[in-house]
Coordinates of C-alpha atoms and ligand atoms in Angstrom, one line a residue:
M209 CA 5.7 297.3 60.7
E210 CA 8.7 295.4 59.2
R211 CA 8.8 295.0 55.4
F212 CA 10.5 292.1 53.5
D213 CA 10.9 291.5 49.8
A214 CA 9.7 287.9 50.5
V215 CA 8.3 286.0 53.4
I216 CA 8.6 282.2 53.4
I217 CA 6.4 280.2 55.7
G218 CA 8.0 276.9 56.6
A219 CA 11.7 276.2 57.4
G220 CA 11.7 272.7 55.9
A221 CA 13.6 271.5 52.9
A222 CA 11.8 273.7 50.4
G223 CA 11.4 276.8 52.5
M224 CA 15.1 276.9 53.6
F225 CA 16.4 276.3 50.1
C226 CA 14.2 278.9 48.6
A227 CA 15.1 281.5 51.2
A228 CA 18.8 280.8 50.7
I229 CA 18.7 281.1 46.9
A230 CA 16.5 284.2 46.9
G231 CA 18.6 285.8 49.7
Q232 CA 21.8 285.2 47.7
A233 CA 20.1 286.8 44.7
G234 CA 19.7 290.0 46.7
C235 CA 16.1 289.6 48.2
R236 CA 15.5 290.6 51.8
V237 CA 13.9 287.4 53.0
L238 CA 12.1 286.4 56.2
L239 CA 11.8 282.7 56.9
L240 CA 9.2 281.6 59.5
D241 CA 8.6 278.3 61.2
N242 CA 6.3 277.2 64.0
G243 CA 9.0 274.8 65.3
K244 CA 12.0 275.4 67.5
K245 CA 14.4 273.9 65.0
P246 CA 14.6 274.2 61.2
G247 CA 14.5 271.1 58.9
R248 CA 13.0 268.7 61.5
K249 CA 11.9 266.2 58.8
I250 CA 15.3 266.3 57.2
L251 CA 16.8 265.2 60.5
M252 CA 14.4 262.3 60.7
S253 CA 14.8 261.3 57.0
G254 CA 16.6 258.3 55.5
G255 CA 17.0 256.7 58.9
G256 CA 19.0 259.8 60.1
R257 CA 21.2 259.9 57.0
C258 CA 18.8 261.8 54.6
N259 CA 18.2 260.3 51.2
F260 CA 18.7 263.8 49.7
T261 CA 18.1 263.0 46.0
N262 CA 18.1 260.2 43.5
L263 CA 20.4 259.6 40.4
Y264 CA 17.4 258.6 38.3
V265 CA 15.0 261.5 39.0
E266 CA 12.4 261.8 36.2
P267 CA 8.9 263.2 36.0
A268 CA 7.4 259.7 35.8
A269 CA 8.5 259.2 39.4
Y270 CA 6.0 261.8 40.6
L271 CA 2.2 261.4 41.2
S272 CA 0.1 264.5 40.4
Q273 CA -3.3 265.1 38.7
N274 CA -1.2 267.4 36.5
P275 CA 1.7 265.1 35.5
H276 CA 3.4 267.7 33.3
F277 CA 3.7 270.3 36.0
C278 CA 6.9 269.0 37.7
K279 CA 8.9 268.8 34.4
S280 CA 10.1 272.4 34.2
A281 CA 11.4 272.8 37.7
L282 CA 13.0 269.3 37.7
A283 CA 14.8 270.1 34.4
R284 CA 16.0 273.5 35.6
Y285 CA 17.3 272.5 38.9
T286 CA 18.4 268.8 38.7
Q287 CA 19.7 266.1 41.0
W288 CA 23.2 266.9 39.6
D289 CA 22.9 270.6 40.8
F290 CA 22.1 269.5 44.3
I291 CA 24.8 266.8 44.3
D292 CA 27.2 269.6 43.2
L293 CA 26.1 271.7 46.2
V294 CA 26.5 268.8 48.6
G295 CA 30.0 268.3 47.2
K296 CA 30.8 272.0 47.7
H297 CA 29.9 271.6 51.4
G298 CA 32.3 268.7 51.7
I299 CA 29.5 266.2 52.5
A300 CA 30.5 262.6 51.8
W301 CA 27.6 260.5 50.3
H302 CA 27.0 257.1 48.9
E303 CA 24.4 255.4 46.7
K304 CA 22.5 252.8 48.8
T305 CA 20.3 251.2 46.1
L306 CA 18.3 252.2 43.1
G307 CA 20.1 255.5 42.7
Q308 CA 19.2 256.6 46.3
L309 CA 21.9 259.0 47.7
F310 CA 22.5 259.2 51.4
C311 CA 24.9 261.2 53.6
D312 CA 27.7 259.0 54.9
D313 CA 27.5 260.6 58.3
S314 CA 24.2 262.3 59.2
A315 CA 21.2 264.2 58.0
Q316 CA 22.3 267.0 60.2
Q317 CA 24.8 267.8 57.4
I318 CA 22.0 268.7 55.0
V319 CA 20.4 270.9 57.6
D320 CA 23.8 272.6 58.2
L321 CA 24.2 273.1 54.5
L322 CA 20.8 274.8 54.3
V323 CA 21.5 277.0 57.3
A324 CA 24.9 278.0 55.9
E325 CA 23.3 278.8 52.5
C326 CA 20.6 280.9 54.3
T327 CA 23.4 282.7 56.3
K328 CA 25.1 283.5 53.0
G329 CA 21.9 285.0 51.7
N330 CA 21.4 287.1 54.9
V331 CA 18.1 285.4 55.5
T332 CA 16.2 286.5 58.7
T333 CA 14.9 283.3 60.3
R334 CA 12.3 283.3 63.1
L335 CA 11.5 280.0 64.7
R336 CA 8.6 279.3 67.1
S337 CA 6.7 281.8 65.0
E338 CA 3.0 281.2 64.6
V339 CA 1.2 282.9 61.6
L340 CA -2.1 283.9 63.1
D341 CA -3.6 285.7 60.1
V342 CA -2.7 286.7 56.5
T343 CA -4.5 289.5 54.7
R344 CA -3.8 291.1 51.3
D345 CA -4.4 294.7 50.0
D346 CA -2.6 297.1 47.7
A347 CA 0.3 297.3 50.1
G348 CA 0.9 293.6 49.8
Y349 CA 0.4 290.7 52.2
T350 CA 0.3 291.5 55.9
L351 CA 1.1 288.7 58.3
Q352 CA 0.0 288.8 62.0
L353 CA 2.6 286.8 64.0
N354 CA 2.6 286.3 67.7
G355 CA 3.1 289.8 68.9
E356 CA 4.1 291.6 65.6
S357 CA 3.1 292.2 62.0
V358 CA 5.2 292.0 58.8
I359 CA 4.4 293.0 55.3
T360 CA 5.6 291.7 51.9
H361 CA 4.7 291.7 48.3
K362 CA 5.8 288.0 47.9
L363 CA 4.5 285.3 50.2
V364 CA 5.8 281.8 49.7
I365 CA 4.0 278.9 51.4
A366 CA 6.4 276.1 52.1
S367 CA 4.5 274.6 55.1
G368 CA 4.5 271.0 53.8
G369 CA 1.8 268.4 54.0
L370 CA 0.0 266.6 56.9
S371 CA 2.4 263.7 57.4
M372 CA 3.9 263.3 60.9
P373 CA 2.1 266.0 62.9
G374 CA 4.7 265.4 65.6
L375 CA 7.2 267.1 63.4
G376 CA 5.1 270.3 63.0
A377 CA 3.0 269.3 60.0
S378 CA -0.2 271.4 59.7
P379 CA -3.0 272.1 57.2
F380 CA -1.8 275.7 57.2
G381 CA -0.9 275.8 53.5
Y382 CA -4.2 274.3 52.4
K383 CA -6.1 276.9 54.4
I384 CA -4.1 279.8 52.9
A385 CA -4.8 278.3 49.4
E386 CA -8.5 278.2 50.1
Q387 CA -8.5 281.6 51.6
F388 CA -7.2 283.0 48.4
G389 CA -9.6 280.9 46.2
L390 CA -7.3 278.2 45.1
K391 CA -8.5 274.6 44.7
V392 CA -7.1 272.1 47.1
L393 CA -7.3 268.4 46.0
P394 CA -8.3 265.8 48.6
T395 CA -5.3 264.7 50.6
R396 CA -4.3 261.2 51.8
A397 CA -1.3 259.5 53.4
G398 CA 1.4 258.2 51.0
L399 CA 4.5 256.1 51.4
V400 CA 2.9 254.5 54.4
P401 CA 2.6 250.9 55.7
F402 CA -0.6 248.9 55.2
T403 CA -2.7 247.6 58.1
L404 CA -4.5 244.3 57.7
H405 CA -7.9 242.9 58.8
K406 CA -7.6 241.2 62.2
P407 CA -8.0 237.5 61.0
L408 CA -5.3 237.8 58.4
L409 CA -3.1 239.8 60.8
E410 CA -3.4 237.0 63.4
Q411 CA -2.6 234.4 60.8
L412 CA 0.6 236.2 59.9
S413 CA 1.6 237.2 63.4
L414 CA 4.5 234.7 63.3
L415 CA 6.0 236.6 60.4
S416 CA 6.5 239.9 62.2
G417 CA 10.0 241.1 61.3
V418 CA 10.4 238.8 58.2
S419 CA 11.5 240.6 55.0
V420 CA 11.4 239.1 51.5
P421 CA 12.3 240.4 48.1
S422 CA 9.0 241.0 46.2
T423 CA 7.2 242.6 43.3
I424 CA 4.0 244.3 44.3
T425 CA 1.3 245.3 41.9
A426 CA -1.6 247.8 42.4
E427 CA -5.0 247.4 40.7
D428 CA -4.0 250.2 38.2
G429 CA -1.1 248.0 37.1
T430 CA 1.7 250.0 38.8
V431 CA 4.5 247.6 39.9
F432 CA 7.4 248.0 42.3
R433 CA 10.2 245.5 42.8
E434 CA 11.6 246.0 46.3
S435 CA 11.5 244.3 49.7
L436 CA 8.4 243.5 51.7
L437 CA 8.4 243.5 55.5
F438 CA 5.8 241.8 57.7
T439 CA 5.1 243.8 60.8
H440 CA 2.9 243.4 63.9
R441 CA 0.5 245.8 62.4
G442 CA 0.5 244.6 58.8
L443 CA 2.8 245.1 55.8
S444 CA 5.6 247.5 55.3
G445 CA 9.0 247.8 53.7
P446 CA 9.9 249.8 50.5
A447 CA 7.6 247.8 48.2
V448 CA 4.6 248.5 50.4
L449 CA 5.4 252.1 51.0
Q450 CA 5.8 252.7 47.2
I451 CA 2.6 250.9 46.3
S452 CA 0.6 252.6 49.0
S453 CA 0.7 255.9 47.0
Y454 CA -1.1 254.0 44.2
W455 CA -3.6 252.2 46.4
Q456 CA -7.2 253.3 47.1
P457 CA -9.3 252.0 50.0
G458 CA -11.0 248.7 49.2
E459 CA -8.5 247.7 46.5
F460 CA -6.3 244.7 46.4
V461 CA -2.6 244.5 45.8
T462 CA -0.9 241.4 44.3
I463 CA 2.4 240.2 45.8
N464 CA 5.0 237.9 44.3
M465 CA 7.4 236.8 47.1
L466 CA 9.6 235.0 44.6
P467 CA 10.3 237.6 41.9
E468 CA 13.6 236.0 40.9
C469 CA 12.4 232.5 40.5
D470 CA 9.9 230.6 38.2
L471 CA 8.5 228.6 41.1
D472 CA 6.6 226.1 38.9
A473 CA 9.7 225.3 36.9
F474 CA 11.9 225.2 40.0
L475 CA 9.6 222.6 41.7
N476 CA 9.5 220.5 38.5
D477 CA 13.3 220.5 38.2
Q478 CA 13.8 219.7 41.9
R479 CA 11.2 216.9 41.6
A480 CA 13.1 215.4 38.7
A481 CA 16.5 215.6 40.5
H482 CA 15.4 214.8 44.1
P483 CA 11.9 213.2 44.2
N484 CA 12.2 212.2 47.9
Q485 CA 13.2 215.7 49.1
S486 CA 10.5 217.3 51.3
L487 CA 8.6 220.2 49.9
K488 CA 9.5 222.2 53.0
N489 CA 13.2 221.8 52.5
T490 CA 12.9 222.5 48.8
L491 CA 11.1 225.8 49.5
A492 CA 13.7 226.7 52.1
M493 CA 16.2 227.1 49.3
Q494 CA 14.2 230.1 48.1
L495 CA 12.3 231.5 51.1
P496 CA 13.0 232.5 54.8
K497 CA 12.4 229.6 57.2
R498 CA 9.8 231.5 59.3
L499 CA 7.7 232.2 56.2
I500 CA 7.7 228.5 55.4
E501 CA 6.7 227.6 59.0
C502 CA 3.9 230.1 59.0
L503 CA 2.5 228.9 55.6
Q504 CA 2.7 225.3 56.9
Q505 CA 0.7 226.3 60.0
L506 CA -1.9 227.9 57.6
G507 CA -2.0 224.6 55.7
Q508 CA -0.6 226.2 52.5
I509 CA 2.5 224.0 52.4
P510 CA 1.5 220.3 52.6
D511 CA 3.8 218.0 54.6
V512 CA 4.8 215.9 51.5
T513 CA 7.8 215.0 49.4
L514 CA 8.2 216.4 46.0
K515 CA 7.0 213.2 44.3
Q516 CA 3.9 213.2 46.5
L517 CA 3.0 216.9 45.6
N518 CA 0.1 216.7 43.2
S519 CA -0.4 219.3 40.4
R520 CA -3.4 220.9 42.1
E521 CA -1.4 221.4 45.3
Q522 CA 1.6 222.7 43.3
Q523 CA -0.6 225.2 41.5
A524 CA -2.2 226.5 44.8
L525 CA 1.3 226.9 46.2
V526 CA 2.5 228.8 43.2
D527 CA -0.6 231.1 43.4
N528 CA -0.1 231.7 47.1
L529 CA 3.5 232.6 46.8
T530 CA 3.7 234.5 43.5
R531 CA 0.2 235.8 43.1
W532 CA -0.9 236.5 46.7
R533 CA -3.9 238.9 46.5
V534 CA -4.2 241.0 49.7
Q535 CA -6.9 243.5 50.5
P536 CA -5.3 245.9 53.1
N537 CA -7.6 247.1 55.8
G538 CA -6.2 250.6 55.5
T539 CA -2.9 252.4 56.0
E540 CA -1.2 253.6 59.2
G541 CA -2.2 257.2 58.1
Y542 CA -0.5 260.5 58.6
R543 CA 1.1 259.4 61.9
T544 CA 3.8 257.4 60.0
A545 CA 3.3 258.4 56.4
E546 CA 6.4 259.9 54.7
V547 CA 4.3 262.1 52.4
T548 CA 0.9 263.6 51.7
L549 CA -0.7 262.9 48.4
G550 CA -2.9 265.6 46.9
G551 CA -2.8 269.3 48.1
V552 CA -2.8 272.6 46.3
D553 CA -4.0 271.9 42.7
T554 CA -1.0 272.7 40.4
H555 CA -3.4 273.8 37.6
E556 CA -3.7 276.9 39.8
L557 CA 0.1 277.5 39.7
S558 CA 2.7 278.5 37.2
S559 CA 5.1 275.6 36.6
R560 CA 7.9 278.1 35.9
T561 CA 7.6 280.3 39.1
M562 CA 5.2 278.3 41.4
E563 CA 3.1 281.5 41.7
A564 CA -0.7 281.3 41.9
R565 CA -2.0 282.3 38.4
N566 CA -4.8 284.4 39.8
V567 CA -3.2 285.7 43.0
P568 CA -0.1 287.7 42.2
G569 CA 2.7 287.4 44.8
L570 CA 1.4 284.1 46.3
Y571 CA 3.7 281.1 45.8
F572 CA 3.5 277.4 46.8
I573 CA 6.6 275.1 46.9
G574 CA 7.4 271.6 48.1
E575 CA 5.0 269.0 49.5
V576 CA 2.1 271.4 50.1
M577 CA 1.2 271.1 46.4
D578 CA -0.2 268.1 44.5
V579 CA 3.2 266.7 43.5
T580 CA 4.4 263.6 45.3
G581 CA 7.5 261.5 44.6
W582 CA 8.3 257.9 45.0
L583 CA 10.3 256.7 47.9
G584 CA 14.1 257.2 47.3
G585 CA 15.0 260.9 47.5
Y586 CA 12.5 262.0 44.9
N587 CA 10.5 264.1 47.4
F588 CA 13.5 266.1 48.6
Q589 CA 14.5 266.7 44.9
W590 CA 11.0 268.1 44.4
A591 CA 11.6 270.4 47.4
W592 CA 14.9 271.6 46.0
S593 CA 13.7 272.0 42.4
S594 CA 10.4 273.8 43.2
A595 CA 12.2 276.0 45.7
W596 CA 14.9 277.0 43.2
A597 CA 12.3 277.8 40.5
C598 CA 10.4 280.0 42.9
A599 CA 13.5 281.7 44.2
Q600 CA 14.4 282.7 40.6
A601 CA 11.0 284.4 40.3
L602 CA 11.3 286.1 43.7
A603 CA 14.6 287.6 42.6
E604 CA 13.3 288.7 39.2
Q605 CA 11.7 292.0 40.1
Ligands
FAD1044 P1 8.5 270.1 55.3 O1 9.9 269.6 55.2 O2 7.5 269.3 56.0 O3 8.6 271.5 56.0 C1 7.4 272.2 56.3 C2 7.8 273.2 57.5 O4 6.7 274.0 57.7 C3 8.0 272.4 58.8 O5 9.2 272.8 59.3 C4 6.8 272.8 59.6 O6 7.2 272.9 61.0 C5 6.5 274.2 59.0 N1 5.1 274.6 59.3 C6 4.0 273.8 59.0 N2 2.9 274.6 59.4 C7 3.3 275.8 59.8 C8 2.7 276.9 60.2 N3 1.4 277.0 60.4 N4 3.4 278.0 60.6 C9 4.8 278.0 60.5 N5 5.5 276.9 60.0 C10 4.7 275.8 59.7 N6 12.0 262.4 51.3 C11 13.1 262.1 50.6 O7 13.2 262.6 49.5 N7 14.1 261.3 51.2 C12 14.0 260.8 52.4 O8 14.9 260.2 52.9 C13 12.8 261.1 53.2 N8 12.6 260.6 54.4 C14 11.5 260.9 55.1 C15 11.4 260.4 56.4 C16 10.3 260.8 57.2 C17 10.2 260.2 58.6 C18 9.3 261.7 56.6 C19 8.1 262.1 57.5 C20 9.4 262.2 55.4 C21 10.5 261.8 54.6 N9 10.7 262.3 53.3 C22 11.8 261.9 52.6 C23 9.7 263.2 52.7 C24 10.3 264.6 52.8 O9 10.7 264.8 54.2 C25 9.3 265.7 52.5 O10 8.7 265.4 51.2 C26 9.9 267.1 52.5 O11 10.4 267.3 53.8 C27 8.9 268.1 52.1 O12 9.6 269.4 52.2 P2 8.7 270.7 52.5 O13 9.7 271.8 52.8 O14 7.7 270.9 51.5 O15 7.9 270.4 53.8

């Protein structure tokens, strides 16, 4: 039976980075994945350019039932450390918006970086490797793989969440946690588009493909200011993906499609200057034409001039455009979600080492645990930071 200092299950962002750092610190590491390629989600990420971190990473950008948990790792391995590594590999990058850093060329460069770092750490990587069974005794953790067994004292679970099953996502990590008596918090899809009830969807069908700047507010008061996209299934775009992580079934979200404009004041000013101007043409100065056409068809924009618009109609219009309360039917679920909320309860883990407090030698890193970032590079930064913290601990003894 082969013995390794550490076995890491999952060759995604967290698993590869942890393997590389631990290997470079002298550990004999085996990295396993059930897929035929490492880093499949990285390749898909950021529209193929990988939004690998964010300039403004801070603990407040992470959702967790234990909000303090992420602080230590994020402070010890920061966005600047990863930006430095990206620079050392000669990867050109740019800030797209809101501190989000993307490769200029391709997400493949980040996978290549991780593979190169693993090679530097003499990591043994086995792809298409299914872990059939894990047992623990005095000799350590024994893993039954297809056709062979390996043994280790340190087992790292980096198998990610449930999002995008087509990219290898599986509940493996949660099952291992439960097998060893760790609590797993309920999971749900995050950073995911909303679906709408059929009547509303039909009313808005004309808008599919239209994007507007917006602020979007959840019932708990969380607000994001990003763009909103109408789709043939419902609502998407960065604003919706962000707020979906704060939304619970049955709740409403409130959307302002004119965040830059005080609509009431704008209409009053325009009325004073151009009383005979049509309401439709006035609104076209602020909103996409298709949105106005759709709202006209729905009877929300009366066919009047500004001087004919009465105060009740104006108030209704302001409400519809700046305080639109929508009750999503649901989300598109794990099929299209970028992340999984919930997971291994971090109260069970050390925030310094990521080791299970009551199960020596068992570690969890990355998305499998109950730490979920905003859209914008925060989730990869959590993968890098948690992996780095764990790798230090693997190398300690
Ligand atoms: P993963 O990257 O999911 O890796 C887990 C690995 O474990 C996978 O390779 C999987 O095949 C393997 N595995 C699972 N089960 C088993 C098993 N039983 N046996 C063996 N191996 C197993 N975040 C950002 O910060 N920026 C972005 O631009 C971004 N874009 C995204 C785009 C998409 C389409 C998606 C789906 C996600 C995106 N994310 C982004 C989120 C980010 O990809 C994840 O948060 C991150 O990959 C989590 O890293 P991880 O290593 O924990 O898990």
